[in-house]
């Protein structure tokens, strides 16, 4: 099968999955002149309502925001966002304090509705020329000269086939494309379950005054081995998420009825419970979500298939970076494909030949003037170029995905436990002091991850140096005044190079 071609000289691109990453990638590629087709399992959310099955809202930070800026969508989407200045920590005794994320309101994160964001991205992709096929659940893919994809329409039970030169898998953590690729060449998949699950509950908007608690914060009720968090929604409600071990005591196994959950909340989240009027119905009705980290040794099958977003690197949600990382993938891949495929189009598909393309309506196309030998030779060059592009994408992104996976796991401990811990608070304060004294050298890891686009792997490495330094200076001390800042300054200069 010849690569699918378009009159724009760029190859047609087939995406599986029109979630957050797929829809942004479709937008970016369509804006660059690729003919993009997206096959999405769910019905069109603009007609059927959004059925996400994951968190209702999520935190957007600089990396994701950058993706929206590149697509020209940040103004439109940020109108839907709620600013979160920091963590509002709710202690057991009922008092609460705001721990700012950054220096000021230029360093904040944003709460966004997943459904609204997805719809805005789908609209943008269509405006740019991408075609969406909803109710198309990938069942299987076979890889020959190109790729044959088999889709099931869950609405009417029909089957559909689509052939493509190559396919990009944005179909999330349970990726069907990944499974099909793995059957051809094992990808080295490892899924490590966290052993903790989550359940969503809701603090509704108040009839008159709107928000029941501080609106511009991410609320946390840290309780050692478990916690609740709450993110604001624009209309005044908050989505609460309970994170709890799957087994042991307390756990989702032992707290398996609304009555037991109510008693648990009366004991551990006494100030939160009265804010959730439909607690019993929420607890009984909402499912327990599973949390896991996905590791792969390979993200692509030569030049025929590539995975990105959660399909390649699903992580636990405690750094609020899964989507941000996936949107960063989309930007990087769109730029790489644009560069490489432009070259390919100019050198391998001259205008003379393109004039002879006969499109078959978004499916396969043919070269009417090509001899089979030339076609085969050009297909081989095309594949090599794509394989090199996919390999380059994986080379750039995989170490970064691995770094954020580790940091997300570490952040769970910090959120549920350390935010209430005196040693952690002292190190945090010292970190702030050092960041003020050495703004080019000492940048809190959270800030590098959240407010910059520094590669995650670099943020992880610098973070490790900084953390060791903070322990060295603060362990055994109870007050910042007891820390030798002259020594601290010397160590910072010695161990941390200035950032550009
Ligand atoms: P998905 O969002 O899963 O989208 C995959 C798409 O593919 C879906 O539309 C799906 O219907 C479709 N699909 C699936 N299978 C098929 C198939 N066989 N055929 C066709 N289509 C298919 N990230 C953040 O950055 N900030 C946060 O605050 C945050 N909070 C989170 C909270 C929770 C509780 C969880 C679980 C995750 C959170 N994340 C957060 C992570 C974020 O949800 C994911 O990283 C993000 O959704 C990944 O986007 P994606 O497009 O790769 O995958």
Coordinates of C-alpha atoms and ligand atoms in Angstrom, one line a residue:
X1 CA 0.0 0.0 0.0
X2 CA 1.3 3.5 -0.9
X3 CA 1.5 6.2 1.7
X4 CA -1.8 8.1 1.8
X5 CA -1.2 11.5 0.1
X6 CA -2.9 14.8 -0.1
X7 CA -2.8 17.7 -2.5
X8 CA -0.8 19.7 0.0
X9 CA 2.4 17.6 -0.5
X10 CA 2.3 16.5 3.1
X11 CA 1.3 13.0 4.0
X12 CA -2.1 12.4 5.5
X13 CA -2.0 11.6 9.2
X14 CA -4.2 9.2 11.0
X15 CA -4.7 9.6 14.8
X16 CA -6.4 7.1 17.1
X17 CA -7.9 8.9 20.1
X18 CA -9.3 12.4 20.2
X19 CA -8.8 13.2 23.9
X20 CA -6.7 16.1 25.1
X21 CA -3.4 15.1 23.4
X22 CA -5.0 13.8 20.2
X23 CA -7.1 16.9 19.7
X24 CA -4.2 19.3 20.3
X25 CA -2.0 17.2 18.0
X26 CA -4.7 17.2 15.3
X27 CA -5.0 21.0 15.6
X28 CA -1.2 21.6 15.3
X29 CA -0.8 19.2 12.4
X30 CA -3.9 20.6 10.5
X31 CA -2.6 24.1 11.1
X32 CA 0.6 23.0 9.4
X33 CA -1.2 21.7 6.3
X34 CA -1.4 18.0 7.1
X35 CA -4.7 16.3 6.2
X36 CA -5.6 14.9 9.6
X37 CA -8.1 12.2 10.4
X38 CA -9.0 11.4 14.0
X39 CA -10.8 8.2 15.1
X40 CA -12.3 8.5 18.5
X41 CA -14.1 5.8 20.5
X42 CA -16.6 8.0 22.2
X43 CA -19.6 9.8 20.6
X44 CA -19.1 13.5 19.7
X45 CA -19.1 15.2 23.1
X46 CA -20.7 18.3 21.6
X47 CA -23.9 16.3 20.9
X48 CA -23.8 13.5 23.4
X49 CA -22.3 15.4 26.4
X50 CA -18.9 14.8 27.7
X51 CA -18.3 11.3 29.1
X52 CA -14.7 11.4 30.3
X53 CA -14.6 8.7 32.8
X54 CA -11.5 10.4 34.4
X55 CA -11.0 13.4 36.6
X56 CA -13.7 16.1 36.0
X57 CA -11.2 18.9 36.2
X58 CA -7.4 19.1 35.9
X59 CA -4.6 21.5 36.6
X60 CA -3.0 23.2 33.6
X61 CA 0.6 24.5 34.0
X62 CA 3.2 26.2 31.8
X63 CA 3.9 23.2 29.5
X64 CA 0.3 22.7 28.6
X65 CA -0.3 26.4 28.4
X66 CA 2.6 26.6 25.9
X67 CA 0.9 24.0 23.7
X68 CA -2.3 26.0 23.7
X69 CA -0.4 29.2 22.9
X70 CA 1.4 27.5 19.9
X71 CA -2.1 26.5 18.7
X72 CA -3.4 30.0 19.1
X73 CA -5.9 28.8 21.7
X74 CA -4.7 30.1 25.0
X75 CA -6.9 33.2 25.2
X76 CA -10.0 31.3 24.3
X77 CA -9.3 28.4 26.7
X78 CA -8.0 30.5 29.6
X79 CA -11.4 32.3 29.8
X80 CA -12.6 28.9 31.2
X81 CA -9.9 28.5 33.7
X82 CA -9.7 29.1 37.5
X83 CA -6.5 30.4 39.0
X84 CA -4.9 28.4 41.8
X85 CA -2.3 30.3 43.7
X86 CA -1.1 27.6 45.9
X87 CA -2.0 24.7 48.2
X88 CA -4.6 25.5 50.8
X89 CA -3.7 22.9 53.5
X90 CA -6.5 21.9 55.8
X91 CA -5.2 20.5 59.0
X92 CA -7.0 18.1 61.3
X93 CA -7.7 20.8 63.8
X94 CA -9.7 22.6 61.2
X95 CA -7.3 25.5 60.5
X96 CA -6.1 26.1 57.0
X97 CA -3.1 27.9 55.5
X98 CA -2.2 28.8 51.9
X99 CA 1.3 27.6 50.7
X100 CA 1.9 29.6 47.6
X101 CA 3.2 27.7 44.6
X102 CA 5.4 30.5 43.2
X103 CA 6.7 34.0 43.9
X104 CA 3.5 35.8 42.9
X105 CA 0.5 35.6 40.6
X106 CA 2.8 35.1 37.6
X107 CA 3.5 31.6 39.0
X108 CA 0.2 29.9 39.4
X109 CA -1.6 26.9 38.0
X110 CA -5.1 26.7 36.5
X111 CA -8.1 24.5 37.0
X112 CA -9.9 23.6 33.9
X113 CA -12.9 21.4 33.1
X114 CA -11.6 18.3 31.1
X115 CA -14.8 18.2 29.1
X116 CA -14.8 21.9 28.1
X117 CA -11.1 21.7 27.3
X118 CA -11.5 18.7 25.1
X119 CA -14.5 20.2 23.3
X120 CA -12.5 23.5 22.7
X121 CA -9.6 21.4 21.3
X122 CA -11.9 19.4 19.0
X123 CA -13.5 22.6 17.7
X124 CA -10.1 24.1 17.0
X125 CA -8.9 21.0 15.2
X126 CA -11.9 21.0 13.0
X127 CA -11.6 24.7 12.3
X128 CA -8.0 24.0 11.2
X129 CA -9.3 21.3 8.8
X130 CA -9.0 18.0 10.8
X131 CA -11.7 15.4 10.3
X132 CA -13.1 13.6 13.3
X133 CA -14.8 10.2 13.2
X134 CA -16.6 9.6 16.4
X135 CA -17.9 6.2 17.6
X136 CA -14.9 4.5 16.2
X137 CA -13.2 2.3 18.8
X138 CA -10.0 0.7 17.5
X139 CA -10.3 -3.0 17.9
X140 CA -7.2 -4.1 16.1
X141 CA -4.4 -3.0 13.8
X142 CA -2.4 -5.1 11.3
X143 CA 0.9 -3.9 10.0
X144 CA 2.0 -4.7 6.5
X145 CA 3.3 -2.3 3.9
X146 CA 1.1 0.3 5.8
X147 CA -1.4 -0.1 8.6
X148 CA -4.9 -1.5 8.5
X149 CA -7.1 -0.3 11.4
X150 CA -10.4 -2.0 12.4
X151 CA -12.9 0.1 14.3
X152 CA -16.1 -0.9 16.1
X153 CA -19.0 1.6 16.3
X154 CA -20.2 1.1 19.9
X155 CA -23.4 3.0 19.0
X156 CA -24.7 0.7 16.2
X157 CA -22.4 -2.3 16.4
X158 CA -21.0 -1.8 12.8
X159 CA -17.4 -2.5 11.9
X160 CA -15.2 -0.1 9.8
X161 CA -11.8 -0.4 8.2
X162 CA -9.3 2.3 7.5
X163 CA -5.9 2.0 5.8
X164 CA -3.1 4.4 6.4
X165 CA 0.6 4.7 5.8
X166 CA 1.2 5.3 9.4
X167 CA -0.7 5.9 12.6
X168 CA -0.3 8.0 15.7
X169 CA -1.7 6.5 19.0
X170 CA -3.2 9.0 21.3
X171 CA -5.7 6.5 22.7
X172 CA -4.8 6.9 26.4
X173 CA -3.5 4.6 29.1
X174 CA -5.3 1.5 27.9
X175 CA -4.2 2.0 24.3
X176 CA -5.5 -0.5 21.8
X177 CA -2.9 0.6 19.3
X178 CA -0.2 -0.2 21.8
X179 CA -1.5 -3.7 22.3
X180 CA -1.5 -4.2 18.5
X181 CA 2.0 -2.9 18.1
X182 CA 3.2 -5.1 21.0
X183 CA 1.9 -8.2 19.2
X184 CA 4.3 -7.4 16.3
X185 CA 7.3 -6.2 18.3
X186 CA 7.2 -6.4 22.1
X187 CA 7.4 -2.8 23.5
X188 CA 8.7 -3.8 26.9
X189 CA 5.5 -2.7 28.7
X190 CA 5.5 -2.6 32.5
X191 CA 2.5 -1.3 34.4
X192 CA 3.2 -0.5 38.1
X193 CA 0.0 -0.1 40.1
X194 CA 0.3 2.4 42.9
X195 CA -1.8 0.4 45.3
X196 CA -4.0 3.5 45.9
X197 CA -7.2 4.4 44.1
X198 CA -9.3 7.5 43.9
X199 CA -13.0 8.5 44.1
X200 CA -14.6 11.8 43.1
X201 CA -17.1 13.7 45.2
X202 CA -18.6 17.2 44.8
X203 CA -18.8 20.4 46.8
X204 CA -21.6 22.2 45.0
X205 CA -21.8 25.9 44.4
X206 CA -23.6 27.9 47.1
X207 CA -26.9 29.4 45.9
X208 CA -25.9 33.0 46.6
X209 CA -22.2 33.4 47.4
X210 CA -20.9 30.9 44.9
X211 CA -17.7 29.2 46.2
X212 CA -18.0 27.4 49.5
X213 CA -14.2 27.6 50.2
X214 CA -11.4 29.8 48.8
X215 CA -11.8 29.7 45.1
X216 CA -8.2 30.4 44.0
X217 CA -6.5 27.5 45.6
X218 CA -5.9 23.8 45.2
X219 CA -7.2 22.5 48.6
X220 CA -5.5 19.6 50.3
X221 CA -6.5 17.6 53.4
X222 CA -3.3 15.6 54.0
X223 CA -3.8 12.7 56.4
X224 CA -0.6 10.7 56.2
X225 CA -1.3 7.7 54.1
X226 CA -4.2 9.2 52.3
X227 CA -5.7 12.6 51.5
X228 CA -8.5 14.6 49.8
X229 CA -7.9 17.3 47.3
X230 CA -10.4 19.8 45.8
X231 CA -10.1 21.9 42.6
X232 CA -12.4 24.8 41.8
X233 CA -14.8 24.8 38.8
X234 CA -15.7 28.1 37.1
X235 CA -19.4 27.8 38.1
X236 CA -18.6 27.7 41.8
X237 CA -18.4 24.0 42.6
X238 CA -15.3 22.0 43.6
X239 CA -14.4 18.5 42.5
X240 CA -13.1 16.6 45.5
X241 CA -10.9 13.6 45.0
X242 CA -10.3 11.1 47.8
X243 CA -7.0 9.2 47.3
X244 CA -6.9 6.1 49.5
X245 CA -5.0 2.7 49.6
X246 CA -6.8 -0.1 47.7
X247 CA -6.2 -2.5 50.6
X248 CA -5.4 -2.4 54.3
X249 CA -7.0 -0.2 56.9
X250 CA -8.4 2.3 56.0
X251 CA -8.8 1.5 52.3
X252 CA -11.3 1.2 49.6
X253 CA -11.6 -2.5 50.5
X254 CA -12.6 -1.8 54.1
X255 CA -14.6 1.4 53.4
X256 CA -16.9 -0.1 51.0
X257 CA -20.3 1.5 51.9
X258 CA -21.5 5.1 52.1
X259 CA -22.2 4.6 55.8
X260 CA -18.6 3.5 56.5
X261 CA -17.3 6.3 54.4
X262 CA -19.4 8.9 56.3
X263 CA -17.9 7.6 59.6
X264 CA -14.4 7.8 58.1
X265 CA -15.0 11.4 56.9
X266 CA -16.5 12.4 60.3
X267 CA -13.3 11.3 61.9
X268 CA -10.6 12.4 59.4
X269 CA -12.2 15.1 57.2
X270 CA -14.7 16.6 59.6
X271 CA -14.6 20.1 58.1
X272 CA -15.0 18.8 54.5
X273 CA -17.9 16.5 55.1
X274 CA -20.6 19.2 55.6
X275 CA -19.6 20.8 52.3
X276 CA -20.6 17.7 50.4
X277 CA -24.4 17.5 50.7
X278 CA -24.7 14.5 48.4
X279 CA -22.0 12.6 50.1
X280 CA -23.7 9.2 50.4
X281 CA -24.9 9.2 46.7
X282 CA -21.5 10.4 45.4
X283 CA -19.7 7.8 47.4
X284 CA -22.0 5.0 46.4
X285 CA -22.4 6.0 42.8
X286 CA -18.9 7.1 41.7
X287 CA -16.4 4.4 40.7
X288 CA -13.0 3.8 42.3
X289 CA -10.3 4.8 39.8
X290 CA -7.1 2.9 39.5
X291 CA -3.7 4.7 39.6
X292 CA -0.7 3.3 37.8
X293 CA 2.5 4.2 36.0
X294 CA 3.1 2.9 32.5
X295 CA 6.7 2.3 31.3
X296 CA 7.6 1.3 27.8
X297 CA 11.1 0.5 26.3
X298 CA 9.9 1.5 22.8
X299 CA 7.3 4.0 21.7
X300 CA 7.2 3.3 18.0
X301 CA 7.0 0.5 15.5
X302 CA 9.5 1.5 12.8
X303 CA 7.9 4.2 10.7
X304 CA 4.4 2.8 10.9
X305 CA 3.1 3.6 14.4
X306 CA 4.0 5.9 17.3
X307 CA 2.5 6.3 20.7
X308 CA 2.3 9.6 22.7
X309 CA 0.5 11.0 25.7
X310 CA -0.9 8.5 28.2
X311 CA -0.7 5.8 25.6
X312 CA 3.1 6.0 25.9
X313 CA 3.6 7.1 29.5
X314 CA 0.6 7.3 31.8
X315 CA 1.7 8.5 35.2
X316 CA 0.0 9.1 38.6
X317 CA -1.7 12.5 38.9
X318 CA 0.1 13.9 41.9
X319 CA 2.2 16.5 40.1
X320 CA -0.7 17.6 37.9
X321 CA 1.5 16.9 34.9
X322 CA 0.1 14.0 32.9
X323 CA -1.8 16.1 30.5
X324 CA 0.8 18.9 30.5
X325 CA 3.4 16.3 29.5
X326 CA 1.2 14.9 26.8
X327 CA 0.5 18.4 25.4
X328 CA 4.2 19.0 25.3
X329 CA 4.6 15.7 23.4
X330 CA 2.1 17.0 20.8
X331 CA 4.0 20.3 20.2
X332 CA 7.3 18.4 19.9
X333 CA 5.9 15.8 17.5
X334 CA 4.1 18.4 15.3
X335 CA 7.3 20.4 15.0
X336 CA 9.4 17.2 14.2
X337 CA 6.9 15.9 11.6
X338 CA 6.6 19.3 10.0
X339 CA 10.3 19.6 9.6
X340 CA 11.0 16.1 8.4
X341 CA 7.9 15.6 6.2
X342 CA 8.4 19.0 4.5
X343 CA 11.9 17.9 3.5
X344 CA 10.5 14.6 2.3
X345 CA 7.7 16.2 0.4
X346 CA 10.1 18.6 -1.5
X347 CA 12.7 15.9 -2.3
X348 CA 10.6 12.9 -2.9
X349 CA 7.2 14.1 -4.1
X350 CA 8.0 16.8 -6.7
X351 CA 5.1 19.0 -7.9
X352 CA 5.1 17.2 -11.3
X353 CA 4.1 14.0 -9.6
X354 CA 1.7 15.6 -7.2
X355 CA -0.4 16.9 -10.0
X356 CA -1.1 13.3 -10.9
X357 CA -2.4 12.3 -7.5
X358 CA -5.9 11.0 -7.5
X359 CA -7.5 11.4 -4.1
X360 CA -10.0 8.8 -3.0
X361 CA -11.7 11.0 -0.4
X362 CA -9.5 10.9 2.6
X363 CA -8.7 7.2 2.2
X364 CA -6.0 5.9 0.0
X365 CA -4.7 7.8 -3.0
X366 CA -2.6 6.7 -5.9
X367 CA 0.0 8.0 -8.2
X368 CA -1.4 7.5 -11.7
X369 CA 2.0 8.3 -13.3
X370 CA 4.2 6.2 -11.1
X371 CA 5.9 3.1 -12.1
X372 CA 5.7 0.4 -9.3
X373 CA 9.5 0.5 -8.9
X374 CA 9.6 4.2 -8.3
X375 CA 6.6 4.0 -6.0
X376 CA 8.3 1.3 -3.9
X377 CA 11.5 3.3 -3.7
X378 CA 9.8 6.4 -2.6
X379 CA 7.7 4.5 -0.1
X380 CA 11.0 3.1 1.4
X381 CA 12.4 6.6 1.7
X382 CA 9.2 7.9 3.3
X383 CA 9.3 5.1 5.8
X384 CA 12.9 5.7 6.7
X385 CA 12.3 9.3 7.2
X386 CA 9.3 8.6 9.4
X387 CA 11.2 6.0 11.4
X388 CA 14.0 8.5 12.0
X389 CA 11.4 11.1 13.1
X390 CA 9.7 8.7 15.5
X391 CA 13.0 7.5 16.9
X392 CA 14.1 11.2 17.4
X393 CA 10.8 11.9 19.1
X394 CA 11.2 9.0 21.5
X395 CA 14.9 9.9 22.1
X396 CA 13.9 13.4 23.1
X397 CA 10.7 12.6 25.1
X398 CA 11.2 9.2 26.9
X399 CA 13.8 10.4 29.5
X400 CA 11.6 13.3 30.3
X401 CA 8.5 11.1 30.6
X402 CA 10.5 8.8 32.9
X403 CA 11.6 11.8 35.0
X404 CA 8.1 13.2 35.5
X405 CA 6.8 9.7 36.3
X406 CA 9.3 9.5 39.2
X407 CA 8.5 13.1 40.4
X408 CA 4.7 12.4 40.3
X409 CA 5.2 9.4 42.5
X410 CA 7.4 11.4 44.9
X411 CA 4.8 14.2 45.0
X412 CA 2.1 11.9 46.4
X413 CA 4.2 11.4 49.5
X414 CA 4.8 15.1 49.7
X415 CA 1.2 16.0 49.3
X416 CA -0.5 13.6 51.6
X417 CA 2.2 13.5 54.3
X418 CA 5.0 16.1 54.2
X419 CA 2.9 19.2 53.8
X420 CA 2.0 18.6 57.4
X421 CA 5.6 17.8 58.4
X422 CA 7.8 20.3 60.3
X423 CA 11.1 19.1 58.6
X424 CA 9.5 19.5 55.2
X425 CA 8.2 23.0 56.0
X426 CA 11.6 24.1 57.2
X427 CA 13.3 22.8 54.1
X428 CA 10.6 24.4 52.0
X429 CA 11.3 27.8 53.8
X430 CA 15.0 27.4 53.3
X431 CA 14.5 26.6 49.7
X432 CA 12.5 29.8 49.3
X433 CA 15.3 31.8 51.0
X434 CA 18.0 30.3 48.7
X435 CA 15.8 30.9 45.7
X436 CA 15.6 34.6 46.6
X437 CA 19.3 34.8 47.2
X438 CA 20.2 32.8 44.0
X439 CA 17.3 33.2 41.6
X440 CA 19.5 32.0 38.6
X441 CA 20.8 28.9 40.4
X442 CA 18.4 27.7 43.0
X443 CA 14.9 27.2 41.6
X444 CA 12.5 25.0 43.6
X445 CA 11.8 21.7 41.7
X446 CA 8.1 22.3 41.7
X447 CA 8.7 25.6 39.9
X448 CA 11.0 24.1 37.3
X449 CA 8.4 21.5 36.6
X450 CA 5.4 23.7 36.8
X451 CA 6.4 27.2 35.6
X452 CA 9.1 26.5 33.1
X453 CA 9.6 24.2 30.1
X454 CA 13.0 23.0 31.2
X455 CA 13.2 19.3 30.2
X456 CA 11.7 17.2 33.1
X457 CA 14.9 15.2 33.3
X458 CA 17.0 18.3 33.9
X459 CA 14.5 19.5 36.5
X460 CA 14.8 16.1 38.2
X461 CA 18.6 16.2 38.2
X462 CA 18.8 19.7 39.6
X463 CA 16.1 18.9 42.1
X464 CA 18.1 16.0 43.5
X465 CA 21.2 18.3 44.0
X466 CA 19.0 20.9 45.7
X467 CA 17.2 18.4 47.9
X468 CA 20.5 16.9 49.1
X469 CA 21.7 20.4 49.9
X470 CA 18.6 21.3 51.9
X471 CA 18.9 18.1 53.9
X472 CA 22.5 18.8 54.6
X473 CA 21.8 22.3 55.8
X474 CA 18.5 21.9 57.6
X475 CA 18.5 18.4 59.1
X476 CA 18.6 18.6 62.9
X477 CA 17.5 22.2 62.9
X478 CA 14.1 23.5 63.9
X479 CA 14.3 27.2 62.8
X480 CA 15.6 29.0 59.8
X481 CA 17.6 31.4 62.0
X482 CA 19.8 28.5 63.1
X483 CA 20.9 27.7 59.5
X484 CA 24.3 29.0 58.4
X485 CA 23.4 31.0 55.3
X486 CA 27.0 31.9 54.4
X487 CA 27.7 28.2 54.1
X488 CA 24.5 27.7 52.2
X489 CA 25.5 30.4 49.7
X490 CA 28.9 28.8 49.1
X491 CA 27.3 25.4 48.6
X492 CA 24.8 26.7 46.1
X493 CA 27.5 28.4 44.0
X494 CA 29.6 25.3 44.1
X495 CA 27.0 22.8 43.2
X496 CA 24.4 24.5 41.0
X497 CA 25.4 26.1 37.7
X498 CA 23.4 29.2 36.7
X499 CA 20.4 28.7 34.4
X500 CA 20.5 30.4 31.1
Ligands
LIG1 P1 -6.8 10.4 27.3 O1 -7.2 11.7 28.0 O2 -7.1 9.2 28.1 O3 -7.6 10.4 25.9 C1 -7.5 9.2 25.2 C2 -8.6 9.3 24.1 O4 -8.6 8.2 23.3 C3 -10.0 9.4 24.7 O5 -10.8 10.3 24.1 C4 -10.6 8.0 24.5 O6 -12.0 7.9 24.4 C5 -9.9 7.6 23.2 N1 -9.7 6.1 23.0 C6 -9.4 5.2 24.0 N2 -9.3 4.0 23.5 C7 -9.6 4.1 22.2 C8 -9.8 3.2 21.1 N3 -9.6 1.9 21.3 N4 -10.2 3.7 19.9 C9 -10.4 5.0 19.7 N5 -10.3 5.9 20.7 C10 -9.9 5.5 21.9 N6 -2.9 15.8 34.2 C11 -2.6 17.1 34.4 O7 -1.8 17.6 33.6 N7 -3.1 17.8 35.4 C12 -4.0 17.3 36.3 O8 -4.4 18.0 37.2 C13 -4.3 15.9 36.1 N8 -5.2 15.3 37.0 C14 -5.5 14.0 36.9 C15 -6.4 13.4 37.8 C16 -6.7 12.1 37.7 C17 -7.6 11.5 38.7 C18 -6.2 11.4 36.6 C19 -6.6 9.9 36.5 C20 -5.4 11.9 35.7 C21 -5.0 13.3 35.8 N9 -4.2 13.9 34.9 C22 -3.8 15.2 35.0 C23 -3.6 13.1 33.8 C24 -4.4 13.4 32.5 O9 -5.7 13.0 32.7 C25 -3.8 12.5 31.3 O10 -2.4 12.6 31.3 C26 -4.4 13.0 30.0 O11 -5.8 12.8 30.0 C27 -3.8 12.3 28.9 O12 -4.3 12.7 27.7 P2 -4.4 11.6 26.4 O13 -5.1 12.4 25.4 O14 -3.1 11.0 26.2 O15 -5.3 10.4 27.0

